[in-house]
Amino acid sequence: RRVHGKEASQMPVQTKTKDDVFEAIDKYNVRFVRFWFTDILGFPKSFAVNTNELDGAFTEGMGFDGSSIEGFAQLNEYDMVFRPDPSPFKIIPWRQQENAVARMFGDILNPDGTPYEGDPRQVLKRNLSRIKDKGYTFYTGPELEFFYFKNDQGTEILDKGGYFDLTTLDAAYDLRRDTVLALESMGIDVEFSHHEVAPSQYEIDLRYNDALAMADTDMTFKITVKEIAHRYGYHASFMPKPIFGQNGSGMHVHQSLFQGKKNIMYSAGDSFHLSDDGKNYIAGLLKHAPEITAVTNQWINSYKRLVPG
């Protein structure tokens, strides 16, 4: 059930161009590539192609029916195109390494090649482009919390451990370790992991990165956590409040704006070490909290974290 040593210790594949991707495909004997994207609600979607089709995907994109994907297209205008991005090419470590499978993120386009406005990745790229035009780079670093359950039929816990527990109560230590190894084999930098406050609740913190790369990483993280849990015969849940009377799970996202190597949110002379730009940024988050939460916290269950019980 574990991610075996050969898989977990594999050096992360680094690609920047289409040629880098094809070189990695030959080197690691990759036969299939899974294209990953999300619908407008953030649910992961995927389809697989043989590597023989990849050159055409880079130049023309791969057409698919978007009519059944939430937020993508109406029934009378269902054609969509996926164009892969070469930089997020990674070997999937929980699949067999002979005739290996890789994953790539990419952008959703209209049939005429223009960006599809309902693609969440395109929305992020548009806003990052506006930030870049102002001379800034936007970095994020998430702390992701989740639960392990005995199966996907209920909320039977694995342990009764608590925050930072270092005892046999942390029943998922090996499971969490193999998850971290799988993440690192895909080039995802993990800062640390630990047991959280609630029983059978855990947290894995990722080293910060630019916002687009981190968005791809976040989706990879959630799928990896679930896949490795499934190998152990368990179920991983990112549901905000799955157990009544226990702490819920959140995703704290550290955010920073840089100009070159300077963090413009930091001020050594301020009592809170916040610059005026940093304070204005926080004020903007508070002012637009209703709009932000409408996108990031769509389910009633999210708000059950905020009340007792």
mmCIF file of C-alpha atoms in Angstrom, residues 7-171:
data_model
loop_
_atom_site.group_PDB
_atom_site.id
_atom_site.type_symbol
_atom_site.label_atom_id
_atom_site.label_comp_id
_atom_site.label_asym_id
_atom_site.label_seq_id
_atom_site.Cartn_x
_atom_site.Cartn_y
_atom_site.Cartn_z
ATOM 1 C CA GLU A 7 8.748 5.790 -6.590
ATOM 2 C CA ALA A 8 8.972 8.088 -3.595
ATOM 3 C CA SER A 9 12.675 8.885 -3.964
ATOM 4 C CA GLN A 10 12.506 9.636 -7.698
ATOM 5 C CA MET A 11 13.974 13.034 -8.458
ATOM 6 C CA PRO A 12 11.277 15.532 -9.466
ATOM 7 C CA VAL A 13 10.986 16.123 -13.206
ATOM 8 C CA GLN A 14 11.755 19.728 -14.125
ATOM 9 C CA THR A 15 10.283 21.016 -17.389
ATOM 10 C CA LYS A 16 9.906 24.490 -18.845
ATOM 11 C CA THR A 17 9.380 23.890 -22.563
ATOM 12 C CA LYS A 18 7.656 21.435 -24.879
ATOM 13 C CA ASP A 19 11.053 19.909 -25.729
ATOM 14 C CA ASP A 20 11.734 19.348 -22.011
ATOM 15 C CA VAL A 21 8.445 17.450 -21.768
ATOM 16 C CA PHE A 22 9.274 15.117 -24.655
ATOM 17 C CA GLU A 23 12.750 14.520 -23.241
ATOM 18 C CA ALA A 24 11.196 13.531 -19.893
ATOM 19 C CA ILE A 25 8.680 11.275 -21.654
ATOM 20 C CA ASP A 26 11.513 9.360 -23.322
ATOM 21 C CA LYS A 27 13.665 9.248 -20.189
ATOM 22 C CA TYR A 28 10.925 7.938 -17.876
ATOM 23 C CA ASN A 29 9.060 5.799 -20.419
ATOM 24 C CA VAL A 30 5.820 7.766 -20.061
ATOM 25 C CA ARG A 31 2.985 6.314 -22.119
ATOM 26 C CA PHE A 32 0.007 8.383 -20.962
ATOM 27 C CA VAL A 33 -0.509 11.971 -19.846
ATOM 28 C CA ARG A 34 -3.476 13.027 -17.766
ATOM 29 C CA PHE A 35 -4.664 16.585 -18.355
ATOM 30 C CA TRP A 36 -5.883 18.120 -15.081
ATOM 31 C CA PHE A 37 -8.143 21.158 -14.719
ATOM 32 C CA THR A 38 -11.035 22.276 -12.520
ATOM 33 C CA ASP A 39 -14.612 23.283 -13.128
ATOM 34 C CA ILE A 40 -15.886 26.655 -11.966
ATOM 35 C CA LEU A 41 -16.608 25.248 -8.479
ATOM 36 C CA GLY A 42 -13.062 23.954 -8.062
ATOM 37 C CA PHE A 43 -13.742 20.248 -8.549
ATOM 38 C CA PRO A 44 -10.865 18.487 -10.333
ATOM 39 C CA LYS A 45 -11.482 17.142 -13.826
ATOM 40 C CA SER A 46 -9.238 15.058 -16.062
ATOM 41 C CA PHE A 47 -8.870 13.128 -19.280
ATOM 42 C CA ALA A 48 -5.938 11.055 -20.526
ATOM 43 C CA VAL A 49 -4.111 11.057 -23.853
ATOM 44 C CA ASN A 50 -1.478 8.815 -25.334
ATOM 45 C CA THR A 51 1.885 10.584 -25.550
ATOM 46 C CA ASN A 52 1.693 10.259 -29.354
ATOM 47 C CA GLU A 53 -1.078 12.875 -29.254
ATOM 48 C CA LEU A 54 0.843 15.366 -27.131
ATOM 49 C CA ASP A 55 2.576 17.280 -29.932
ATOM 50 C CA GLY A 56 -0.805 18.132 -31.440
ATOM 51 C CA ALA A 57 -2.107 19.116 -28.010
ATOM 52 C CA PHE A 58 0.698 21.677 -27.650
ATOM 53 C CA THR A 59 0.082 23.242 -31.060
ATOM 54 C CA GLU A 60 -3.682 22.987 -31.523
ATOM 55 C CA GLY A 61 -5.016 21.854 -28.151
ATOM 56 C CA MET A 62 -7.244 18.846 -27.448
ATOM 57 C CA GLY A 63 -10.948 19.281 -28.049
ATOM 58 C CA PHE A 64 -13.507 17.940 -25.590
ATOM 59 C CA ASP A 65 -17.199 18.216 -24.762
ATOM 60 C CA GLY A 66 -17.623 20.850 -22.057
ATOM 61 C CA SER A 67 -21.422 20.699 -21.835
ATOM 62 C CA SER A 68 -21.465 18.430 -18.782
ATOM 63 C CA ILE A 69 -18.769 20.322 -16.829
ATOM 64 C CA GLU A 70 -20.108 22.796 -14.287
ATOM 65 C CA GLY A 71 -19.807 26.384 -15.499
ATOM 66 C CA PHE A 72 -18.159 25.579 -18.821
ATOM 67 C CA ALA A 73 -20.615 25.588 -21.725
ATOM 68 C CA GLN A 74 -24.261 25.380 -22.670
ATOM 69 C CA LEU A 75 -25.558 22.347 -24.544
ATOM 70 C CA ASN A 76 -25.706 24.273 -27.807
ATOM 71 C CA GLU A 77 -22.073 25.435 -27.527
ATOM 72 C CA TYR A 78 -20.264 22.476 -26.008
ATOM 73 C CA ASP A 79 -16.903 22.439 -27.831
ATOM 74 C CA MET A 80 -13.949 23.348 -25.592
ATOM 75 C CA VAL A 81 -10.197 23.046 -26.073
ATOM 76 C CA PHE A 82 -7.525 22.095 -23.522
ATOM 77 C CA ARG A 83 -3.998 23.369 -24.200
ATOM 78 C CA PRO A 84 -1.335 21.935 -21.847
ATOM 79 C CA ASP A 85 1.228 24.058 -20.025
ATOM 80 C CA PRO A 86 4.679 22.382 -20.236
ATOM 81 C CA SER A 87 5.939 23.604 -16.851
ATOM 82 C CA PRO A 88 3.642 21.569 -14.542
ATOM 83 C CA PHE A 89 4.597 18.195 -16.138
ATOM 84 C CA LYS A 90 5.130 15.616 -13.373
ATOM 85 C CA ILE A 91 5.289 11.821 -13.150
ATOM 86 C CA ILE A 92 2.419 10.464 -11.011
ATOM 87 C CA PRO A 93 4.202 8.486 -8.255
ATOM 88 C CA TRP A 94 1.329 6.218 -7.197
ATOM 89 C CA ARG A 95 1.027 4.696 -10.668
ATOM 90 C CA GLN A 96 3.330 1.999 -12.032
ATOM 91 C CA GLN A 97 6.669 3.362 -13.209
ATOM 92 C CA GLU A 98 6.914 1.052 -16.220
ATOM 93 C CA ASN A 99 4.763 2.660 -18.931
ATOM 94 C CA ALA A 100 4.431 5.568 -16.534
ATOM 95 C CA VAL A 101 1.649 8.138 -16.307
ATOM 96 C CA ALA A 102 2.289 11.886 -16.002
ATOM 97 C CA ARG A 103 0.015 14.809 -15.303
ATOM 98 C CA MET A 104 -0.138 18.296 -16.787
ATOM 99 C CA PHE A 105 -2.200 21.359 -16.068
ATOM 100 C CA GLY A 106 -3.253 23.733 -18.797
ATOM 101 C CA ASP A 107 -5.733 26.288 -20.001
ATOM 102 C CA ILE A 108 -9.280 25.947 -21.318
ATOM 103 C CA LEU A 109 -9.862 27.728 -24.629
ATOM 104 C CA ASN A 110 -12.793 28.480 -26.864
ATOM 105 C CA PRO A 111 -12.796 26.715 -30.263
ATOM 106 C CA ASP A 112 -11.362 29.892 -31.853
ATOM 107 C CA GLY A 113 -8.330 29.716 -29.535
ATOM 108 C CA THR A 114 -9.303 32.576 -27.235
ATOM 109 C CA PRO A 115 -9.139 32.007 -23.452
ATOM 110 C CA TYR A 116 -12.396 30.726 -21.975
ATOM 111 C CA GLU A 117 -13.578 33.255 -19.387
ATOM 112 C CA GLY A 118 -15.068 30.584 -17.113
ATOM 113 C CA ASP A 119 -11.778 28.732 -16.639
ATOM 114 C CA PRO A 120 -10.603 29.362 -13.025
ATOM 115 C CA ARG A 121 -6.938 29.076 -14.055
ATOM 116 C CA GLN A 122 -7.470 31.723 -16.730
ATOM 117 C CA VAL A 123 -9.139 34.013 -14.183
ATOM 118 C CA LEU A 124 -6.085 33.725 -11.950
ATOM 119 C CA LYS A 125 -3.713 34.317 -14.869
ATOM 120 C CA ARG A 126 -5.601 37.466 -15.904
ATOM 121 C CA ASN A 127 -5.311 38.918 -12.412
ATOM 122 C CA LEU A 128 -1.666 37.933 -12.057
ATOM 123 C CA SER A 129 -1.014 39.701 -15.358
ATOM 124 C CA ARG A 130 -2.523 42.876 -13.911
ATOM 125 C CA ILE A 131 -0.300 42.532 -10.838
ATOM 126 C CA LYS A 132 2.767 41.946 -13.013
ATOM 127 C CA ASP A 133 1.983 45.096 -15.029
ATOM 128 C CA LYS A 134 2.254 47.041 -11.769
ATOM 129 C CA GLY A 135 5.672 45.502 -11.087
ATOM 130 C CA TYR A 136 4.582 43.007 -8.420
ATOM 131 C CA THR A 137 4.892 39.255 -7.919
ATOM 132 C CA PHE A 138 2.205 37.561 -5.825
ATOM 133 C CA TYR A 139 3.228 34.646 -3.599
ATOM 134 C CA THR A 140 1.050 32.305 -1.566
ATOM 135 C CA GLY A 141 1.798 29.568 0.964
ATOM 136 C CA PRO A 142 -1.103 27.401 2.179
ATOM 137 C CA GLU A 143 -1.555 25.371 5.344
ATOM 138 C CA LEU A 144 -3.927 22.559 4.384
ATOM 139 C CA GLU A 145 -5.952 20.673 6.998
ATOM 140 C CA PHE A 146 -7.860 17.451 6.431
ATOM 141 C CA PHE A 147 -9.250 14.328 8.116
ATOM 142 C CA TYR A 148 -8.515 10.641 7.637
ATOM 143 C CA PHE A 149 -11.491 8.303 8.065
ATOM 144 C CA LYS A 150 -11.762 4.512 8.037
ATOM 145 C CA ASN A 151 -13.753 4.655 4.782
ATOM 146 C CA ASP A 152 -15.855 6.967 2.620
ATOM 147 C CA GLN A 153 -19.146 5.806 4.153
ATOM 148 C CA GLY A 154 -18.899 7.816 7.382
ATOM 149 C CA THR A 155 -16.645 9.638 9.832
ATOM 150 C CA GLU A 156 -15.096 6.772 11.829
ATOM 151 C CA ILE A 157 -11.746 8.177 12.979
ATOM 152 C CA LEU A 158 -8.303 6.537 12.966
ATOM 153 C CA ASP A 159 -7.067 7.984 16.273
ATOM 154 C CA LYS A 160 -7.868 10.236 19.212
ATOM 155 C CA GLY A 161 -4.718 12.322 19.015
ATOM 156 C CA GLY A 162 -4.545 16.072 19.473
ATOM 157 C CA TYR A 163 -2.472 19.049 18.382
ATOM 158 C CA PHE A 164 1.202 18.176 17.671
ATOM 159 C CA ASP A 165 0.822 14.822 19.471
ATOM 160 C CA LEU A 166 3.925 12.620 19.335
ATOM 161 C CA THR A 167 2.487 9.367 20.602
ATOM 162 C CA THR A 168 1.011 6.133 19.303
ATOM 163 C CA LEU A 169 -2.264 8.083 19.199
ATOM 164 C CA ASP A 170 -1.066 9.471 15.835
ATOM 165 C CA ALA A 171 -2.126 6.396 13.884
#
